[in-house]
PDB file of C-alpha atoms in Angstrom:
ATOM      1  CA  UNK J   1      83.012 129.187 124.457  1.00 72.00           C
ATOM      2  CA  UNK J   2      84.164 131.504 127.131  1.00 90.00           C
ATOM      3  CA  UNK J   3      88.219 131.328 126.784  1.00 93.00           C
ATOM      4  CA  UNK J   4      89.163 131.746 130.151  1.00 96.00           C
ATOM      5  CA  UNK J   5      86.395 129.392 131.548  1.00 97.00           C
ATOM      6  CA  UNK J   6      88.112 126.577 128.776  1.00 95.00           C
ATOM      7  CA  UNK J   7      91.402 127.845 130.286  1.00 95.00           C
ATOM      8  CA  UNK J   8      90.327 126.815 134.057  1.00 97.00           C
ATOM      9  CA  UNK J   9      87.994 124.235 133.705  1.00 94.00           C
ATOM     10  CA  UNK J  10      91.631 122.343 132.416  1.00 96.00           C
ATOM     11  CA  UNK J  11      92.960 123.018 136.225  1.00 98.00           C
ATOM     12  CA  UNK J  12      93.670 120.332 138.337  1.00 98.00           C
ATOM     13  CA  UNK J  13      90.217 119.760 141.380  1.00 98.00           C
ATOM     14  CA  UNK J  14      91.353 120.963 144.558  1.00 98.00           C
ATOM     15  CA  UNK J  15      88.034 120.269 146.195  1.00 98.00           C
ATOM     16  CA  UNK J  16      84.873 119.480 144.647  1.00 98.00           C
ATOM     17  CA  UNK J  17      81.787 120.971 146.575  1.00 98.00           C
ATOM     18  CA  UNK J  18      79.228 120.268 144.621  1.00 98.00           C
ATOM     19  CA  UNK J  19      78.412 118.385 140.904  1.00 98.00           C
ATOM     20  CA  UNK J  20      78.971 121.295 139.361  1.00 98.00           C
ATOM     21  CA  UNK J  21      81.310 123.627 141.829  1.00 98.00           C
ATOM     22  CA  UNK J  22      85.035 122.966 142.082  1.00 98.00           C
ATOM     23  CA  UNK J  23      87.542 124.964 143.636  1.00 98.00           C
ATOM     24  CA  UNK J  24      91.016 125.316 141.992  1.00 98.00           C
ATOM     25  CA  UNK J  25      93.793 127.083 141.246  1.00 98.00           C
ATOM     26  CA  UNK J  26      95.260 129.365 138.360  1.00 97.00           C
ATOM     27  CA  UNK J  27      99.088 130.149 139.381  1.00 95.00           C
ATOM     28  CA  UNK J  28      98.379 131.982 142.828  1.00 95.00           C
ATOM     29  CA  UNK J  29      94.553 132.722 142.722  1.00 98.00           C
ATOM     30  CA  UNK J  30      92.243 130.698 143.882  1.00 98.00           C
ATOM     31  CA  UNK J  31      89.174 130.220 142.065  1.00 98.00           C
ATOM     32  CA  UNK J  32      85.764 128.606 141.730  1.00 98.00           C
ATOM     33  CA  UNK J  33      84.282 127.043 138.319  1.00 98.00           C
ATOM     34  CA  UNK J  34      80.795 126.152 137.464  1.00 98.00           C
ATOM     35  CA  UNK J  35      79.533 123.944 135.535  1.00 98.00           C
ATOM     36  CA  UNK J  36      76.173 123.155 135.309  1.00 98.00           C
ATOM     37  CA  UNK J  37      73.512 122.122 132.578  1.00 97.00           C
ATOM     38  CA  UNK J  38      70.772 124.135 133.286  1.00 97.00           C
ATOM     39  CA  UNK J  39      72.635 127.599 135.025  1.00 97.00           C
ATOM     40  CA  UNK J  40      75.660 127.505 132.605  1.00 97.00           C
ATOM     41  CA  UNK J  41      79.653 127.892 132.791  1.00 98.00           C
ATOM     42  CA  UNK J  42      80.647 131.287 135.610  1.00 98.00           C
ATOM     43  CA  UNK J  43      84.305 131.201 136.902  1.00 98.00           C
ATOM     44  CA  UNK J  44      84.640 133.422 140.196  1.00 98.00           C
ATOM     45  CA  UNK J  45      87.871 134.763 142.167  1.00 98.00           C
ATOM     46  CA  UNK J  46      88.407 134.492 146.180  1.00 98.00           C
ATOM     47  CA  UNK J  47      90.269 137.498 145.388  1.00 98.00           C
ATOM     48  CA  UNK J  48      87.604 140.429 145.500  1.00 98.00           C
ATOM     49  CA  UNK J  49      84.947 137.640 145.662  1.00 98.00           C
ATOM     50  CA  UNK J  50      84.094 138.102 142.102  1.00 98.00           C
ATOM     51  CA  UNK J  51      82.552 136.566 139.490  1.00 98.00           C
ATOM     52  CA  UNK J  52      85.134 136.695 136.511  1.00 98.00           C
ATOM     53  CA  UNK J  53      83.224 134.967 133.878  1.00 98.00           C
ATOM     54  CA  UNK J  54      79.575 133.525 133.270  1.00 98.00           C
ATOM     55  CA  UNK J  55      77.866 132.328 130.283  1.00 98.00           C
ATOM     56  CA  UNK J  56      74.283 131.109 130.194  1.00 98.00           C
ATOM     57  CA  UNK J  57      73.556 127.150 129.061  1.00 97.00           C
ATOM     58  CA  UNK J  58      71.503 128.482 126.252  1.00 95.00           C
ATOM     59  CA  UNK J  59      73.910 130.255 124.606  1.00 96.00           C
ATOM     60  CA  UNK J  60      74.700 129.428 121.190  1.00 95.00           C
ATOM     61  CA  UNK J  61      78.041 127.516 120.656  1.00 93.00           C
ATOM     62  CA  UNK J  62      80.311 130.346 119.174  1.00 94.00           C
ATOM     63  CA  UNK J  63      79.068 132.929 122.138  1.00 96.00           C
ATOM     64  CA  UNK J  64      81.899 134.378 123.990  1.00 96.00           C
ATOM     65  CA  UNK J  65      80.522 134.744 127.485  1.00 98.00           C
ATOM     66  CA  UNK J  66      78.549 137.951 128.477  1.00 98.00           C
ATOM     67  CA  UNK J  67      81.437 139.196 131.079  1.00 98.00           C
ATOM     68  CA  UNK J  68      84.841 140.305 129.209  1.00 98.00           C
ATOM     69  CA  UNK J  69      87.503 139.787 131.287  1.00 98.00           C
ATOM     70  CA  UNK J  70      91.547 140.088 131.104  1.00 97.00           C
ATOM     71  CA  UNK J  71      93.820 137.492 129.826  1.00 96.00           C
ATOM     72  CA  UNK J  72      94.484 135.535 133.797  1.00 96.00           C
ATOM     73  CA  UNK J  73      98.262 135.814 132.471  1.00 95.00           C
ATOM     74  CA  UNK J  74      97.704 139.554 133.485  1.00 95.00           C
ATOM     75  CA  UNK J  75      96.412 138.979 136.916  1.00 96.00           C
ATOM     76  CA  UNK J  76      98.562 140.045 139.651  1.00 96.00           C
ATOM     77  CA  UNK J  77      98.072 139.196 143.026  1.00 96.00           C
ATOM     78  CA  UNK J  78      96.802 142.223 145.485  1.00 94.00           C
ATOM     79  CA  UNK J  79      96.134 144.123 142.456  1.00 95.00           C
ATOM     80  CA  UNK J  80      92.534 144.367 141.249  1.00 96.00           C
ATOM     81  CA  UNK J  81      91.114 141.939 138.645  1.00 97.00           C
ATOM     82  CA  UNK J  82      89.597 144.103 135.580  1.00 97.00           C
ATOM     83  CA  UNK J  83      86.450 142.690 134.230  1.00 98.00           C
ATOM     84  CA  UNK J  84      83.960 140.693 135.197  1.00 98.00           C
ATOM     85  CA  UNK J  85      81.954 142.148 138.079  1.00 98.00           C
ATOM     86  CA  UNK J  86      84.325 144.007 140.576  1.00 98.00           C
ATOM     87  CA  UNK J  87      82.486 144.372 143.663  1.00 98.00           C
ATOM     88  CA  UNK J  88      83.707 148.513 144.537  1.00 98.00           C
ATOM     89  CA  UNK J  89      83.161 149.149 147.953  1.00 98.00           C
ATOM     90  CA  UNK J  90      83.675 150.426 150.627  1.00 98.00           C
ATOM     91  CA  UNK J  91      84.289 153.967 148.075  1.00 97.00           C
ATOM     92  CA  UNK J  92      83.998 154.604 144.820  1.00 96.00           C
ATOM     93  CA  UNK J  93      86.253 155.722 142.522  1.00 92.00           C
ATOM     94  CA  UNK J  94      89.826 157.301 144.789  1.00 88.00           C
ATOM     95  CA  UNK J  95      87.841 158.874 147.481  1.00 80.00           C
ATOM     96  CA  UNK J  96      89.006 156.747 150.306  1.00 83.00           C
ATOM     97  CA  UNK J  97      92.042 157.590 152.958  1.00 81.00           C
ATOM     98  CA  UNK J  98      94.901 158.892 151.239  1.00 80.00           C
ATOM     99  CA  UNK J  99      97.419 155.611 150.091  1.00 78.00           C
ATOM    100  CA  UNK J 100      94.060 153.402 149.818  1.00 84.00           C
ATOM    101  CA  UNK J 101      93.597 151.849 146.600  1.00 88.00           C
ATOM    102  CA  UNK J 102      91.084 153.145 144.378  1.00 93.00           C
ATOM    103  CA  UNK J 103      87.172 151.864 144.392  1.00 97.00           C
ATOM    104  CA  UNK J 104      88.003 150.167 147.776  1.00 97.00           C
ATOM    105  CA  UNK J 105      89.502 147.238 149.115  1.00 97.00           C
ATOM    106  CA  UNK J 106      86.561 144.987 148.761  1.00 98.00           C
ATOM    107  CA  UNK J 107      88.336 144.179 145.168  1.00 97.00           C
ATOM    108  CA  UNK J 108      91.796 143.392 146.468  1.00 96.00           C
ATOM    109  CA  UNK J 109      91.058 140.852 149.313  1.00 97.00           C
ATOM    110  CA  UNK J 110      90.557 137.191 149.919  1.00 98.00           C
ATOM    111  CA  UNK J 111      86.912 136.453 150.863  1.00 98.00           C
ATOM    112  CA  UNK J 112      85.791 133.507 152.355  1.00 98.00           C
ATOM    113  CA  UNK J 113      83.215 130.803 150.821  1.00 98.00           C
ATOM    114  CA  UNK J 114      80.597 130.364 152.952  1.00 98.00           C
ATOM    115  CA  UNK J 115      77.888 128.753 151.801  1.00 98.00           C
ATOM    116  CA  UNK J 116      77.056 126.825 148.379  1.00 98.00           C
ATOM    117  CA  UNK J 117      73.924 125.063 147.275  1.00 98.00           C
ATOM    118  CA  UNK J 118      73.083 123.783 143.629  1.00 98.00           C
ATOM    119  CA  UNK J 119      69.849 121.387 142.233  1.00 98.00           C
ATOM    120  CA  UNK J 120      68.659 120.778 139.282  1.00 97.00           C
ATOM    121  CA  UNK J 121      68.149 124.541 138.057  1.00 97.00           C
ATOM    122  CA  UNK J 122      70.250 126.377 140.012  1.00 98.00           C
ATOM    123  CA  UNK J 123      73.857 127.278 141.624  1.00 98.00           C
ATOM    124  CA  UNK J 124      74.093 129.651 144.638  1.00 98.00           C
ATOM    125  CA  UNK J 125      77.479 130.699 145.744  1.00 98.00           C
ATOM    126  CA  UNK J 126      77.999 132.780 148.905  1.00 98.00           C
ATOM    127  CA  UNK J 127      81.345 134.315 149.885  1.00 98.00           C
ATOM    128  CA  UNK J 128      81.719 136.485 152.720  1.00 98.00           C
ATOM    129  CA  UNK J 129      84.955 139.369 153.598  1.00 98.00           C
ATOM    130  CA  UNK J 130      85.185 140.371 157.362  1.00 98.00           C
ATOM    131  CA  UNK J 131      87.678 143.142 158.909  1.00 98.00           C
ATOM    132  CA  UNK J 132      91.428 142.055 159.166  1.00 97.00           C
ATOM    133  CA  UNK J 133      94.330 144.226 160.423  1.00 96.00           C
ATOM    134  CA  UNK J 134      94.987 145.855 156.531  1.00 94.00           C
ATOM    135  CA  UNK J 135      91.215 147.087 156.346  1.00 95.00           C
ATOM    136  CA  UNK J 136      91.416 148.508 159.909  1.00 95.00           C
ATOM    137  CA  UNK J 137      94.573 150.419 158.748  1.00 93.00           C
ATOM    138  CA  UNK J 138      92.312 152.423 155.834  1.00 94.00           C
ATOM    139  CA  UNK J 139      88.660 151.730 157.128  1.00 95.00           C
ATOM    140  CA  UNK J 140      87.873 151.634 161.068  1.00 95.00           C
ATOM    141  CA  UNK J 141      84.271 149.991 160.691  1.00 96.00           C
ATOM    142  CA  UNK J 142      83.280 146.360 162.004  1.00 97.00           C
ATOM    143  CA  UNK J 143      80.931 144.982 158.966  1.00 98.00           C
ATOM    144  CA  UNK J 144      80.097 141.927 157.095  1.00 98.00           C
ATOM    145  CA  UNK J 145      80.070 142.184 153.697  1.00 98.00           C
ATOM    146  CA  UNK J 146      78.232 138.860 151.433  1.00 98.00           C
ATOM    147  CA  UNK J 147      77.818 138.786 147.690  1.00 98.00           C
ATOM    148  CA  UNK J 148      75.412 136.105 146.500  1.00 98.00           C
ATOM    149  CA  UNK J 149      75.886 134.616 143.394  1.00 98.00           C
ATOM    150  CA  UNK J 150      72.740 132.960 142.122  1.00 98.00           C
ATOM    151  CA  UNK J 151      72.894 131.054 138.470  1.00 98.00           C
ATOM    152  CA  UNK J 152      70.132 130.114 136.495  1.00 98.00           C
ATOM    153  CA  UNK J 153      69.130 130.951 133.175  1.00 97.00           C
ATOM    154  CA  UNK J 154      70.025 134.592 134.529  1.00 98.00           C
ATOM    155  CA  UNK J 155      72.806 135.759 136.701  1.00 98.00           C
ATOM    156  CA  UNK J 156      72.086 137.867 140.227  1.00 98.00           C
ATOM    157  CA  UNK J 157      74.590 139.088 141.788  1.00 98.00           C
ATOM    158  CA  UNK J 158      73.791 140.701 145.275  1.00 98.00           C
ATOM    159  CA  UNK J 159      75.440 142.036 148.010  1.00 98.00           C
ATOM    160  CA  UNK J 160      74.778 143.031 151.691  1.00 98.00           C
ATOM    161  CA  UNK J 161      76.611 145.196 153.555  1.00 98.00           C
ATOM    162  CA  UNK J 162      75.936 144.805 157.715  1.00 98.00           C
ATOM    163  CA  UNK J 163      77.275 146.771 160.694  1.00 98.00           C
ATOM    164  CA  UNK J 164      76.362 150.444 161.153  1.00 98.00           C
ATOM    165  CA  UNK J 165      78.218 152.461 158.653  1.00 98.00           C
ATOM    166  CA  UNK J 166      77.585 154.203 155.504  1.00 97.00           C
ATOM    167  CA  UNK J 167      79.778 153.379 151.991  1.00 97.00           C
ATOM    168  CA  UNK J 168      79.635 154.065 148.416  1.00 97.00           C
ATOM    169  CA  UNK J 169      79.351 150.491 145.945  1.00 98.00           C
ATOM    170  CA  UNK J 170      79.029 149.709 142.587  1.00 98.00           C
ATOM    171  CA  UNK J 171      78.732 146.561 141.003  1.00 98.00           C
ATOM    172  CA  UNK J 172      81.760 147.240 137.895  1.00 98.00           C
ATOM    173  CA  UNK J 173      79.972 145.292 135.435  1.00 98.00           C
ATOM    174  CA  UNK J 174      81.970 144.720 132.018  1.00 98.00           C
ATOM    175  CA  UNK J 175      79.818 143.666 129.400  1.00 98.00           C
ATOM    176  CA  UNK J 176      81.296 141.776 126.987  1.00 98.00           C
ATOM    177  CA  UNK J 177      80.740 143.379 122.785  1.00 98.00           C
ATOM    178  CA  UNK J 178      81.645 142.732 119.784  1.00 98.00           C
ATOM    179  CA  UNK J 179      83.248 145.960 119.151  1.00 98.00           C
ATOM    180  CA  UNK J 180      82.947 149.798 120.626  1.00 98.00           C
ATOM    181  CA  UNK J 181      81.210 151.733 118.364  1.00 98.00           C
ATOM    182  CA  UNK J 182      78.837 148.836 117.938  1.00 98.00           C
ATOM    183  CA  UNK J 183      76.786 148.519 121.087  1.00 98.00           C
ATOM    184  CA  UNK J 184      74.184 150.760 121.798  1.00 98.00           C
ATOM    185  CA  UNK J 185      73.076 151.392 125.593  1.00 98.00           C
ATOM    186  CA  UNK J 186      69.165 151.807 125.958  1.00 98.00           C
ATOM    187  CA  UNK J 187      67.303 152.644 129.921  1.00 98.00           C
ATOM    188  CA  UNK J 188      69.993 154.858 130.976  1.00 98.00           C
ATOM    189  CA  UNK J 189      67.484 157.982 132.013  1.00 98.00           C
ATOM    190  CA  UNK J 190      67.240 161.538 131.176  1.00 98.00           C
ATOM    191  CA  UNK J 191      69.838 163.205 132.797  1.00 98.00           C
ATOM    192  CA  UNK J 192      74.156 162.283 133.745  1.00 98.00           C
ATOM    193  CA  UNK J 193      76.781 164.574 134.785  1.00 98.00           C
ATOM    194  CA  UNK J 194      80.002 163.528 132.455  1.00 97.00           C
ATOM    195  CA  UNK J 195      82.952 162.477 134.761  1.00 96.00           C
ATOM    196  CA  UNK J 196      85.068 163.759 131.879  1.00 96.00           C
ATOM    197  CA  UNK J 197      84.121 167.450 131.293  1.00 96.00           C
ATOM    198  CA  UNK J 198      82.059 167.501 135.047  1.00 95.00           C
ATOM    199  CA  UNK J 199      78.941 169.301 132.975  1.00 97.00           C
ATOM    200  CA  UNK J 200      75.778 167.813 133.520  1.00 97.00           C
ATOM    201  CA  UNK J 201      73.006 167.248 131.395  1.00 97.00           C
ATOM    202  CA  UNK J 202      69.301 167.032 131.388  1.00 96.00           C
ATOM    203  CA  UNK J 203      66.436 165.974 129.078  1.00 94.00           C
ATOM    204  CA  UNK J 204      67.979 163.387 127.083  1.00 96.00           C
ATOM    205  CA  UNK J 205      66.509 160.295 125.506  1.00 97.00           C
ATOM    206  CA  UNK J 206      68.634 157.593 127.755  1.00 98.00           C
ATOM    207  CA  UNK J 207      70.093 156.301 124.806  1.00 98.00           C
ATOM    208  CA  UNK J 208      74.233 155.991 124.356  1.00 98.00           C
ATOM    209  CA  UNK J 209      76.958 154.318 121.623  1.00 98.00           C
ATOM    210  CA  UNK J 210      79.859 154.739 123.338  1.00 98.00           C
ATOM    211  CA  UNK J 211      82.709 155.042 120.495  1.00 98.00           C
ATOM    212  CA  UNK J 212      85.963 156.638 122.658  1.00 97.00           C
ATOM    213  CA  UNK J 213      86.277 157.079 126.102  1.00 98.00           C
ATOM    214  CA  UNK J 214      83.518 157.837 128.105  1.00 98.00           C
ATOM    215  CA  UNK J 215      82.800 158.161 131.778  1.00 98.00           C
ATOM    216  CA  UNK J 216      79.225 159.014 132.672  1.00 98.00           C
ATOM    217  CA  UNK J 217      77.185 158.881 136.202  1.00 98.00           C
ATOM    218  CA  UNK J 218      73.403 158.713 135.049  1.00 98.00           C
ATOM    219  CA  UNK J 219      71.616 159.786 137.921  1.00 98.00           C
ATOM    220  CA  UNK J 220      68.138 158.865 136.798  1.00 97.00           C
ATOM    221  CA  UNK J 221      68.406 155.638 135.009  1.00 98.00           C
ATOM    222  CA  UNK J 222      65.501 152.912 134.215  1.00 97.00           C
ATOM    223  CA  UNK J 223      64.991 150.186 136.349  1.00 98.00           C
ATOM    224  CA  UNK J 224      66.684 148.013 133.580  1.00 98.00           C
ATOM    225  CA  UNK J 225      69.760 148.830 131.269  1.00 98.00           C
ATOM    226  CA  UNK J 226      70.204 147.073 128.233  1.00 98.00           C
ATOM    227  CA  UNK J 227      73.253 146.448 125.706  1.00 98.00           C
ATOM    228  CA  UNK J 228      72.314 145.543 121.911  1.00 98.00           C
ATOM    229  CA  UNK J 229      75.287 144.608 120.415  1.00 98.00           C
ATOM    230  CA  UNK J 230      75.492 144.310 116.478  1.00 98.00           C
ATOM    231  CA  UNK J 231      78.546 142.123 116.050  1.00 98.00           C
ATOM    232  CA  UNK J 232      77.321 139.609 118.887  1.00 98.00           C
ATOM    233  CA  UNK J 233      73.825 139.672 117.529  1.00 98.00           C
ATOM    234  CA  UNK J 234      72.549 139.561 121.332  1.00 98.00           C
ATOM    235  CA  UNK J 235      71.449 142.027 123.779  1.00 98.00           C
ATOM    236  CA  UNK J 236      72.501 141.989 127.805  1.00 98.00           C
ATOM    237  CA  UNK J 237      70.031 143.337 130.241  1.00 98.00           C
ATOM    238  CA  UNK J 238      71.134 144.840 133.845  1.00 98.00           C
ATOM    239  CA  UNK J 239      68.329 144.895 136.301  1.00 98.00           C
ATOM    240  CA  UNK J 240      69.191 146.885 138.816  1.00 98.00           C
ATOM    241  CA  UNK J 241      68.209 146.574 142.593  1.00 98.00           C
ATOM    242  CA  UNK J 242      68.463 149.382 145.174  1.00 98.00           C
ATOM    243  CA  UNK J 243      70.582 151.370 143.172  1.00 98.00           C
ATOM    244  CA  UNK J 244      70.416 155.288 142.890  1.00 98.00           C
ATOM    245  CA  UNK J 245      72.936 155.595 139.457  1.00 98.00           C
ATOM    246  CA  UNK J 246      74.227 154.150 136.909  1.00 98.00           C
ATOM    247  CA  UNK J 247      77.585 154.688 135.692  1.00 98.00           C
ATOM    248  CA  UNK J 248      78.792 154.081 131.896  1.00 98.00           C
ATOM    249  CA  UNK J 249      82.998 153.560 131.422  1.00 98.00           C
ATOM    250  CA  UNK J 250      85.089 152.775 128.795  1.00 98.00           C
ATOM    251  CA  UNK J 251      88.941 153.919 128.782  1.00 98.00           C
ATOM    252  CA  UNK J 252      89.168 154.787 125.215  1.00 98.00           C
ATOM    253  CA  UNK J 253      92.382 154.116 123.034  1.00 97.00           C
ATOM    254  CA  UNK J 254      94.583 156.670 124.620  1.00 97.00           C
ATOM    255  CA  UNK J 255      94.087 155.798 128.490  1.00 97.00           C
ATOM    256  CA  UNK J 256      93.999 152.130 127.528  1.00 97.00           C
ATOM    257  CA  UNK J 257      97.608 152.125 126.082  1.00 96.00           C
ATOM    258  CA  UNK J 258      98.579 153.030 129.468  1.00 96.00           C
ATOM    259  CA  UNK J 259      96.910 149.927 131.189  1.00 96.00           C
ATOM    260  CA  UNK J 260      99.047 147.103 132.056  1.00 94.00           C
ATOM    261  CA  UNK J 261      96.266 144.405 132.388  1.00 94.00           C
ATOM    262  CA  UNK J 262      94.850 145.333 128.955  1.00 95.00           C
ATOM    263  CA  UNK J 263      95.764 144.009 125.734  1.00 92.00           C
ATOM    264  CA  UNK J 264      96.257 146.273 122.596  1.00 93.00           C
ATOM    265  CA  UNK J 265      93.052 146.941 121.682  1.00 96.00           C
ATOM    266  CA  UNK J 266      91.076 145.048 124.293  1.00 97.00           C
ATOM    267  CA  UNK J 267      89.276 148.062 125.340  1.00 98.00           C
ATOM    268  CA  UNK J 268      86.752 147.808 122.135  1.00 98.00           C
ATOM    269  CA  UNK J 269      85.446 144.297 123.316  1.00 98.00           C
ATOM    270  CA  UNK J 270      83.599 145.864 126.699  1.00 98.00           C
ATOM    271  CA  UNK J 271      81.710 148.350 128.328  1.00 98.00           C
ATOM    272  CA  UNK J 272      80.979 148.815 132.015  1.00 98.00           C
ATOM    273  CA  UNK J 273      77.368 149.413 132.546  1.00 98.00           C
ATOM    274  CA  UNK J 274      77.725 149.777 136.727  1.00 98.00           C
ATOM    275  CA  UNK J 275      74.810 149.080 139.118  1.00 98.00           C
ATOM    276  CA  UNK J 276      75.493 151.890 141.813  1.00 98.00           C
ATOM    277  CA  UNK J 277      75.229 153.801 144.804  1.00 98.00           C
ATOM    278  CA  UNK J 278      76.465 156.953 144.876  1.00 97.00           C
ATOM    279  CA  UNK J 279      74.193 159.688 144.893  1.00 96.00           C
ATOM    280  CA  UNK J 280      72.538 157.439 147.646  1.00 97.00           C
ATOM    281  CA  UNK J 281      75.170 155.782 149.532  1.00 97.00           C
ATOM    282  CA  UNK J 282      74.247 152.030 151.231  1.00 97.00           C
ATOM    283  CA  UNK J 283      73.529 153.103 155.136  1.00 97.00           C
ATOM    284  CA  UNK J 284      73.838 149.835 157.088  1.00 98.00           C
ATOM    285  CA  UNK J 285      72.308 150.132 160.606  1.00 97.00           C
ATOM    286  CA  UNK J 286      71.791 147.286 163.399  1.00 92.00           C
ATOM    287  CA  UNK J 287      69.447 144.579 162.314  1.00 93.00           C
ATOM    288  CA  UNK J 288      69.012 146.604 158.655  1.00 97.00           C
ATOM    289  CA  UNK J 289      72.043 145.544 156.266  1.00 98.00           C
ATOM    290  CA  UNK J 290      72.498 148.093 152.769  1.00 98.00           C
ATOM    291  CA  UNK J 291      71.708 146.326 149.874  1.00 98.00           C
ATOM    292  CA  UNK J 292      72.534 146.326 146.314  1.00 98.00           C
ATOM    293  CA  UNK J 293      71.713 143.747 143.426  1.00 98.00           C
ATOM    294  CA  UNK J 294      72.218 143.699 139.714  1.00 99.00           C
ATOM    295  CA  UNK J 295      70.364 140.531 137.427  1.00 98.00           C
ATOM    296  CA  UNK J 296      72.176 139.677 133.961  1.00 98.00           C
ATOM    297  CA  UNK J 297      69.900 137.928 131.463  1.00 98.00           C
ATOM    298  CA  UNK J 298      70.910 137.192 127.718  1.00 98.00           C
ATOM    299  CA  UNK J 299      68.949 137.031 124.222  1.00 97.00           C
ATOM    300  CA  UNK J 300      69.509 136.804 120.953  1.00 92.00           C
ATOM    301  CA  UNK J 301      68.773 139.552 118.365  1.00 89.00           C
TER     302      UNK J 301
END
């Protein structure tokens, strides 16, 4: 079982919306849990509007969850949760105003819940983030931002960005492993430009095993990436929707000693696989909202 979803399914109800949709409360973040016997167990944050942690109903006892995620005990308020799906917009990476926090502030702010539906096979979860006074202060635009969260025996995760703008996003998934060194990404295209060393390459095979830290931004990647992980015995595909890269992370042991939120070690147990636009940014105009999806599925090896 997912740890943190057995951690928060143990919080008192605050509100229940739905059979299988609560809304609760870990210390000082508010947070949704799912529970449902066809579309599985997902926790999600109102902070950032993310889903923190979602594992399918046909996974086998013993699986961990596909999403890795931080011990909650290392959340901090106004700070960005790491793992999960951080939704990174409206820049990627530190590119915004100077004193902005890094991949946006999509990731740092209350959203709203706006909408919620569930039957017998399903569980949709909308939450919406508006402009306020702090996003004014680092990003002028008027927009509407949703992320849809639809469960079934798959997870989609989509978001639309309306107004008349244009913004960098990623979807920062962190796929849960067994152990670095031990998953092998397959779909990733024939061609990245390494974030570490800023050469790029061409005419490669798509494949990668990340062992150390590795930053890349594949700029031609597959429709579909997948992770086959050896200690897990499973392999996670990423559809991606309306995306022009990919982008591969892990810190690595050096950079990850350095990371508050990140246990000793803890950096061998994920890799971020990120559904993104970059190359093409999202261009929201009147009546025609950007869009980007990713769609998690799970099977066993």
């Amino acid at each position: 079982m997912d740890q943190i979803f057995a951690k928060f399914r143990t919080l008192p109800v605050e509100e229940q919306l739905s059979p299988s949709l609560t809304r609760r409360r870990y210390a000082d973040f508010p947070v949704l849990i799912v529970d449902h016997p066809r579309a599985g167990q997902a926790c999600l944050s109102i902070q950032g509007g993310q889903l923190v942690t979602w594992r399918p109903a046909a996974a086998r006892p013993d699986d961990p969850g596909v999403l890795w995620s931080a011990d909650p005990d290392l959340w901090r308020r106004g700070t960005a949760v790491r793992g999960g799906v951080p939704l990174c917009w409206p820049w990627f990476g530190p590119s915004g105003p100077a004193g902005s926090p890094s991949h946006g502030f999509a990731r740092t702010t209350d959203w709203e819940l706006t909408a919620w539906e569930e039957d017998a096979d399903r569980v949709v979860v909308e939450c919406t983030l508006r402009p306020s006074p702090a996003t004014r202060a680092v990003w002028p635009e008027e927009f509407v931002l949703v992320a849809r969260y639809t469960l079934t025996d798959t997870c989609l995760i989509e978001i639309e960005d309306r107004g008349d703008h244009t913004a960098t996003a990623a979807l920062h998934t962190y796929v849960r492993i067994g152990d670095l060194g031990r998953a092998h990404l397959a779909g990733l295209g024939p061609e990245h430009t390494d974030g570490l060393t800023r050469r790029r390459y061409e005419d490669e095979d798509g494949t990668l095993t990340p062992v150390d830290h590795v930053e890349r931004f594949q700029t031609a990647p597959a429709p579909v990436t997948t992770v086959r992980d050896e200690v897990l015995g499973r392999i996670v595909a990423l559809a991606h929707h309306d995306h022009s890269d990919v982008v591969v992370w892990n810190p690595g042991a050096e950079l990850a000693r350095g990371m508050a939120d990140l246990a000793p070690q803890e950096h061998r147990h994920f890799v971020c696989a990120e559904t993104a636009r970059l190359g093409r940014p999202l261009v929201a105009e009147e009546g025609r909202p950007g869009r980007l999806a990713v769609e998690l599925r799970m099977t066993e090896t």
